[in-house]
């Protein structure tokens, strides 16, 4: 396959793989969480706006037919509140903990799919959720040797927000 066909997924993988490290580095260097979170979201919007506008040229669907209020709520929660809280959390916890805890967002998605959409959860789904929760407990408690730190609790609070936005 051509390299160009893999460019977007490769860029996404590299970006997601480095974001936690780069955010921790910025906080460690003294970047204030609020302005840093706003700047990070603004950069993402500047990068995505031309792509969105280019793709819209082929889609004559007017903006009035889009669920703008729902999209705004999801954007504020996912790109605003979650980003800010996760960056604040890095003042108290590690980039590794941030990556692992926020990778548990499918638990939030599963919960809201069950509550809002009435989706059934299979026995395997409950088992998988139990394994994820057990792993998070063991990691954040350092093998049941300590309580999670305040940064971990902040990150845990973002899991349902991420799941709702999903």
PDB file of C-alpha atoms in Angstrom:
ATOM      1  CA  UNK A   1       0.000   0.000   0.000  1.00  0.00           C
ATOM      2  CA  UNK A   2       1.026   3.562  -0.545  1.00  0.00           C
ATOM      3  CA  UNK A   3       2.485   5.544   2.326  1.00  0.00           C
ATOM      4  CA  UNK A   4      -0.018   8.349   1.661  1.00  0.00           C
ATOM      5  CA  UNK A   5      -2.934   6.052   2.500  1.00  0.00           C
ATOM      6  CA  UNK A   6      -1.383   5.414   5.907  1.00  0.00           C
ATOM      7  CA  UNK A   7      -0.433   9.024   6.636  1.00  0.00           C
ATOM      8  CA  UNK A   8      -3.602  10.055   8.492  1.00  0.00           C
ATOM      9  CA  UNK A   9      -3.795   6.967  10.738  1.00  0.00           C
ATOM     10  CA  UNK A  10      -0.063   7.159  11.405  1.00  0.00           C
ATOM     11  CA  UNK A  11      -0.348  10.848  12.328  1.00  0.00           C
ATOM     12  CA  UNK A  12      -3.258  10.052  14.672  1.00  0.00           C
ATOM     13  CA  UNK A  13      -1.330   7.240  16.364  1.00  0.00           C
ATOM     14  CA  UNK A  14       1.772   9.381  16.867  1.00  0.00           C
ATOM     15  CA  UNK A  15      -0.317  12.310  18.140  1.00  0.00           C
ATOM     16  CA  UNK A  16      -2.277  10.203  20.609  1.00  0.00           C
ATOM     17  CA  UNK A  17       0.843   8.393  21.714  1.00  0.00           C
ATOM     18  CA  UNK A  18       2.730  11.582  22.501  1.00  0.00           C
ATOM     19  CA  UNK A  19      -0.008  13.860  23.835  1.00  0.00           C
ATOM     20  CA  UNK A  20       0.195  12.665  27.458  1.00  0.00           C
ATOM     21  CA  UNK A  21       3.972  12.991  27.532  1.00  0.00           C
ATOM     22  CA  UNK A  22       3.915  16.454  25.942  1.00  0.00           C
ATOM     23  CA  UNK A  23       1.190  17.682  28.295  1.00  0.00           C
ATOM     24  CA  UNK A  24       3.146  16.442  31.326  1.00  0.00           C
ATOM     25  CA  UNK A  25       6.273  18.108  29.990  1.00  0.00           C
ATOM     26  CA  UNK A  26       4.417  21.417  29.571  1.00  0.00           C
ATOM     27  CA  UNK A  27       2.965  21.260  33.095  1.00  0.00           C
ATOM     28  CA  UNK A  28       6.366  20.248  34.497  1.00  0.00           C
ATOM     29  CA  UNK A  29       7.885  23.301  32.785  1.00  0.00           C
ATOM     30  CA  UNK A  30       5.310  25.545  34.483  1.00  0.00           C
ATOM     31  CA  UNK A  31       2.613  26.016  31.842  1.00  0.00           C
ATOM     32  CA  UNK A  32      -0.632  27.147  33.501  1.00  0.00           C
ATOM     33  CA  UNK A  33      -3.315  24.464  32.911  1.00  0.00           C
ATOM     34  CA  UNK A  34      -6.151  26.770  31.813  1.00  0.00           C
ATOM     35  CA  UNK A  35      -4.367  28.698  29.058  1.00  0.00           C
ATOM     36  CA  UNK A  36      -2.514  25.555  27.990  1.00  0.00           C
ATOM     37  CA  UNK A  37      -5.798  23.631  27.598  1.00  0.00           C
ATOM     38  CA  UNK A  38      -7.358  26.504  25.629  1.00  0.00           C
ATOM     39  CA  UNK A  39      -4.304  26.743  23.409  1.00  0.00           C
ATOM     40  CA  UNK A  40      -4.262  23.014  22.781  1.00  0.00           C
ATOM     41  CA  UNK A  41      -7.935  23.048  21.775  1.00  0.00           C
ATOM     42  CA  UNK A  42      -7.428  26.126  19.596  1.00  0.00           C
ATOM     43  CA  UNK A  43      -4.538  24.474  17.747  1.00  0.00           C
ATOM     44  CA  UNK A  44      -6.649  21.366  17.155  1.00  0.00           C
ATOM     45  CA  UNK A  45      -9.469  23.505  15.784  1.00  0.00           C
ATOM     46  CA  UNK A  46      -7.077  25.403  13.498  1.00  0.00           C
ATOM     47  CA  UNK A  47      -5.733  22.129  12.134  1.00  0.00           C
ATOM     48  CA  UNK A  48      -9.164  20.563  11.643  1.00  0.00           C
ATOM     49  CA  UNK A  49     -11.047  23.609  10.287  1.00  0.00           C
ATOM     50  CA  UNK A  50      -9.523  23.512   6.780  1.00  0.00           C
ATOM     51  CA  UNK A  51     -10.165  19.759   6.539  1.00  0.00           C
ATOM     52  CA  UNK A  52     -13.772  20.218   7.660  1.00  0.00           C
ATOM     53  CA  UNK A  53     -14.312  23.090   5.204  1.00  0.00           C
ATOM     54  CA  UNK A  54     -12.743  21.099   2.359  1.00  0.00           C
ATOM     55  CA  UNK A  55     -14.951  18.078   3.070  1.00  0.00           C
ATOM     56  CA  UNK A  56     -18.057  20.288   3.308  1.00  0.00           C
ATOM     57  CA  UNK A  57     -17.570  21.480  -0.285  1.00  0.00           C
ATOM     58  CA  UNK A  58     -18.803  18.111  -1.511  1.00  0.00           C
ATOM     59  CA  UNK A  59     -21.675  17.999   1.009  1.00  0.00           C
ATOM     60  CA  UNK A  60     -24.359  20.635   0.407  1.00  0.00           C
ATOM     61  CA  UNK A  61     -26.090  19.772   3.714  1.00  0.00           C
ATOM     62  CA  UNK A  62     -26.828  23.126   5.362  1.00  0.00           C
ATOM     63  CA  UNK A  63     -25.570  23.871   8.863  1.00  0.00           C
ATOM     64  CA  UNK A  64     -29.156  24.364  10.042  1.00  0.00           C
ATOM     65  CA  UNK A  65     -29.781  20.613   9.773  1.00  0.00           C
ATOM     66  CA  UNK A  66     -26.861  19.702  12.031  1.00  0.00           C
ATOM     67  CA  UNK A  67     -27.577  19.164  15.750  1.00  0.00           C
ATOM     68  CA  UNK A  68     -25.505  22.213  16.724  1.00  0.00           C
ATOM     69  CA  UNK A  69     -26.566  22.340  20.383  1.00  0.00           C
ATOM     70  CA  UNK A  70     -25.672  18.678  20.893  1.00  0.00           C
ATOM     71  CA  UNK A  71     -22.376  19.138  19.063  1.00  0.00           C
ATOM     72  CA  UNK A  72     -21.602  22.220  21.174  1.00  0.00           C
ATOM     73  CA  UNK A  73     -22.283  20.347  24.426  1.00  0.00           C
ATOM     74  CA  UNK A  74     -20.108  17.433  23.324  1.00  0.00           C
ATOM     75  CA  UNK A  75     -17.356  19.822  22.216  1.00  0.00           C
ATOM     76  CA  UNK A  76     -17.422  21.741  25.492  1.00  0.00           C
ATOM     77  CA  UNK A  77     -17.333  18.545  27.543  1.00  0.00           C
ATOM     78  CA  UNK A  78     -14.786  16.605  25.464  1.00  0.00           C
ATOM     79  CA  UNK A  79     -12.515  19.367  24.184  1.00  0.00           C
ATOM     80  CA  UNK A  80     -12.995  21.766  27.056  1.00  0.00           C
ATOM     81  CA  UNK A  81     -13.745  20.262  30.434  1.00  0.00           C
ATOM     82  CA  UNK A  82     -11.982  16.911  29.907  1.00  0.00           C
ATOM     83  CA  UNK A  83      -8.870  18.517  28.425  1.00  0.00           C
ATOM     84  CA  UNK A  84      -8.667  21.091  31.223  1.00  0.00           C
ATOM     85  CA  UNK A  85      -9.215  18.536  33.993  1.00  0.00           C
ATOM     86  CA  UNK A  86      -6.700  16.115  32.507  1.00  0.00           C
ATOM     87  CA  UNK A  87      -4.061  18.814  32.259  1.00  0.00           C
ATOM     88  CA  UNK A  88      -4.758  19.967  35.832  1.00  0.00           C
ATOM     89  CA  UNK A  89      -4.435  16.326  36.941  1.00  0.00           C
ATOM     90  CA  UNK A  90      -0.911  16.194  35.490  1.00  0.00           C
ATOM     91  CA  UNK A  91       0.185  18.537  38.280  1.00  0.00           C
ATOM     92  CA  UNK A  92      -0.433  15.641  40.679  1.00  0.00           C
ATOM     93  CA  UNK A  93       0.046  12.428  38.703  1.00  0.00           C
ATOM     94  CA  UNK A  94       2.118  10.925  35.918  1.00  0.00           C
ATOM     95  CA  UNK A  95       1.581  10.895  32.170  1.00  0.00           C
ATOM     96  CA  UNK A  96       1.429   7.089  32.414  1.00  0.00           C
ATOM     97  CA  UNK A  97      -1.468   7.230  34.845  1.00  0.00           C
ATOM     98  CA  UNK A  98      -3.223   9.780  32.623  1.00  0.00           C
ATOM     99  CA  UNK A  99      -2.866   7.573  29.565  1.00  0.00           C
ATOM    100  CA  UNK A 100      -4.061   4.415  31.283  1.00  0.00           C
ATOM    101  CA  UNK A 101      -6.959   5.974  33.197  1.00  0.00           C
ATOM    102  CA  UNK A 102      -8.275   7.861  30.197  1.00  0.00           C
ATOM    103  CA  UNK A 103      -7.930   4.738  28.065  1.00  0.00           C
ATOM    104  CA  UNK A 104     -10.727   3.378  30.264  1.00  0.00           C
ATOM    105  CA  UNK A 105     -13.259   5.732  28.662  1.00  0.00           C
ATOM    106  CA  UNK A 106     -15.048   2.777  26.982  1.00  0.00           C
ATOM    107  CA  UNK A 107     -16.414   2.041  30.464  1.00  0.00           C
ATOM    108  CA  UNK A 108     -18.158   5.409  30.361  1.00  0.00           C
ATOM    109  CA  UNK A 109     -19.342   4.749  26.819  1.00  0.00           C
ATOM    110  CA  UNK A 110     -20.708   1.359  27.871  1.00  0.00           C
ATOM    111  CA  UNK A 111     -22.510   2.917  30.838  1.00  0.00           C
ATOM    112  CA  UNK A 112     -24.180   5.665  28.789  1.00  0.00           C
ATOM    113  CA  UNK A 113     -25.066   3.251  25.983  1.00  0.00           C
ATOM    114  CA  UNK A 114     -26.790   1.117  28.606  1.00  0.00           C
ATOM    115  CA  UNK A 115     -28.542   4.035  30.353  1.00  0.00           C
ATOM    116  CA  UNK A 116     -29.437   6.254  27.400  1.00  0.00           C
ATOM    117  CA  UNK A 117     -29.757   3.794  24.535  1.00  0.00           C
ATOM    118  CA  UNK A 118     -30.886   0.760  26.531  1.00  0.00           C
ATOM    119  CA  UNK A 119     -28.149  -1.359  24.953  1.00  0.00           C
ATOM    120  CA  UNK A 120     -27.687  -4.757  26.525  1.00  0.00           C
ATOM    121  CA  UNK A 121     -24.359  -5.647  28.049  1.00  0.00           C
ATOM    122  CA  UNK A 122     -23.277  -9.252  27.696  1.00  0.00           C
ATOM    123  CA  UNK A 123     -21.585 -11.318  30.378  1.00  0.00           C
ATOM    124  CA  UNK A 124     -18.321 -10.884  28.485  1.00  0.00           C
ATOM    125  CA  UNK A 125     -18.882  -7.109  28.572  1.00  0.00           C
ATOM    126  CA  UNK A 126     -19.302  -7.152  32.346  1.00  0.00           C
ATOM    127  CA  UNK A 127     -16.213  -9.344  32.685  1.00  0.00           C
ATOM    128  CA  UNK A 128     -14.155  -7.016  30.498  1.00  0.00           C
ATOM    129  CA  UNK A 129     -15.338  -3.994  32.498  1.00  0.00           C
ATOM    130  CA  UNK A 130     -14.380  -5.795  35.705  1.00  0.00           C
ATOM    131  CA  UNK A 131     -10.888  -6.478  34.399  1.00  0.00           C
ATOM    132  CA  UNK A 132     -10.446  -2.818  33.406  1.00  0.00           C
ATOM    133  CA  UNK A 133     -11.645  -1.586  36.813  1.00  0.00           C
ATOM    134  CA  UNK A 134      -9.400  -4.088  38.624  1.00  0.00           C
ATOM    135  CA  UNK A 135      -6.426  -2.916  36.560  1.00  0.00           C
ATOM    136  CA  UNK A 136      -7.164   0.725  37.315  1.00  0.00           C
ATOM    137  CA  UNK A 137      -7.508   0.013  41.035  1.00  0.00           C
ATOM    138  CA  UNK A 138      -4.216  -1.887  41.100  1.00  0.00           C
ATOM    139  CA  UNK A 139      -2.387   0.779  39.114  1.00  0.00           C
ATOM    140  CA  UNK A 140      -3.681   3.846  40.941  1.00  0.00           C
ATOM    141  CA  UNK A 141      -3.258   2.217  44.364  1.00  0.00           C
ATOM    142  CA  UNK A 142       0.237   0.999  43.489  1.00  0.00           C
ATOM    143  CA  UNK A 143      -0.758  -2.620  44.030  1.00  0.00           C
ATOM    144  CA  UNK A 144      -3.234  -1.859  46.843  1.00  0.00           C
ATOM    145  CA  UNK A 145      -0.422  -0.183  48.795  1.00  0.00           C
ATOM    146  CA  UNK A 146      -1.735   3.385  48.794  1.00  0.00           C
ATOM    147  CA  UNK A 147      -4.752   5.489  47.959  1.00  0.00           C
ATOM    148  CA  UNK A 148      -4.961   7.051  44.490  1.00  0.00           C
ATOM    149  CA  UNK A 149      -3.530  10.556  44.404  1.00  0.00           C
ATOM    150  CA  UNK A 150      -5.670  13.624  43.692  1.00  0.00           C
ATOM    151  CA  UNK A 151      -4.585  13.682  40.040  1.00  0.00           C
ATOM    152  CA  UNK A 152      -5.764  10.111  39.580  1.00  0.00           C
ATOM    153  CA  UNK A 153      -9.157  10.998  41.091  1.00  0.00           C
ATOM    154  CA  UNK A 154      -9.486  13.947  38.703  1.00  0.00           C
ATOM    155  CA  UNK A 155      -8.694  11.652  35.779  1.00  0.00           C
ATOM    156  CA  UNK A 156     -11.139   9.022  36.999  1.00  0.00           C
ATOM    157  CA  UNK A 157     -13.796  11.758  37.022  1.00  0.00           C
ATOM    158  CA  UNK A 158     -13.127  12.408  33.325  1.00  0.00           C
ATOM    159  CA  UNK A 159     -13.962   8.808  32.327  1.00  0.00           C
ATOM    160  CA  UNK A 160     -17.767   9.286  32.444  1.00  0.00           C
ATOM    161  CA  UNK A 161     -17.442  12.658  30.706  1.00  0.00           C
ATOM    162  CA  UNK A 162     -15.444  11.039  27.911  1.00  0.00           C
ATOM    163  CA  UNK A 163     -17.931   8.189  27.724  1.00  0.00           C
ATOM    164  CA  UNK A 164     -20.852  10.592  27.473  1.00  0.00           C
ATOM    165  CA  UNK A 165     -19.098  12.545  24.703  1.00  0.00           C
ATOM    166  CA  UNK A 166     -18.375   9.330  22.830  1.00  0.00           C
TER     167      UNK A 166
END
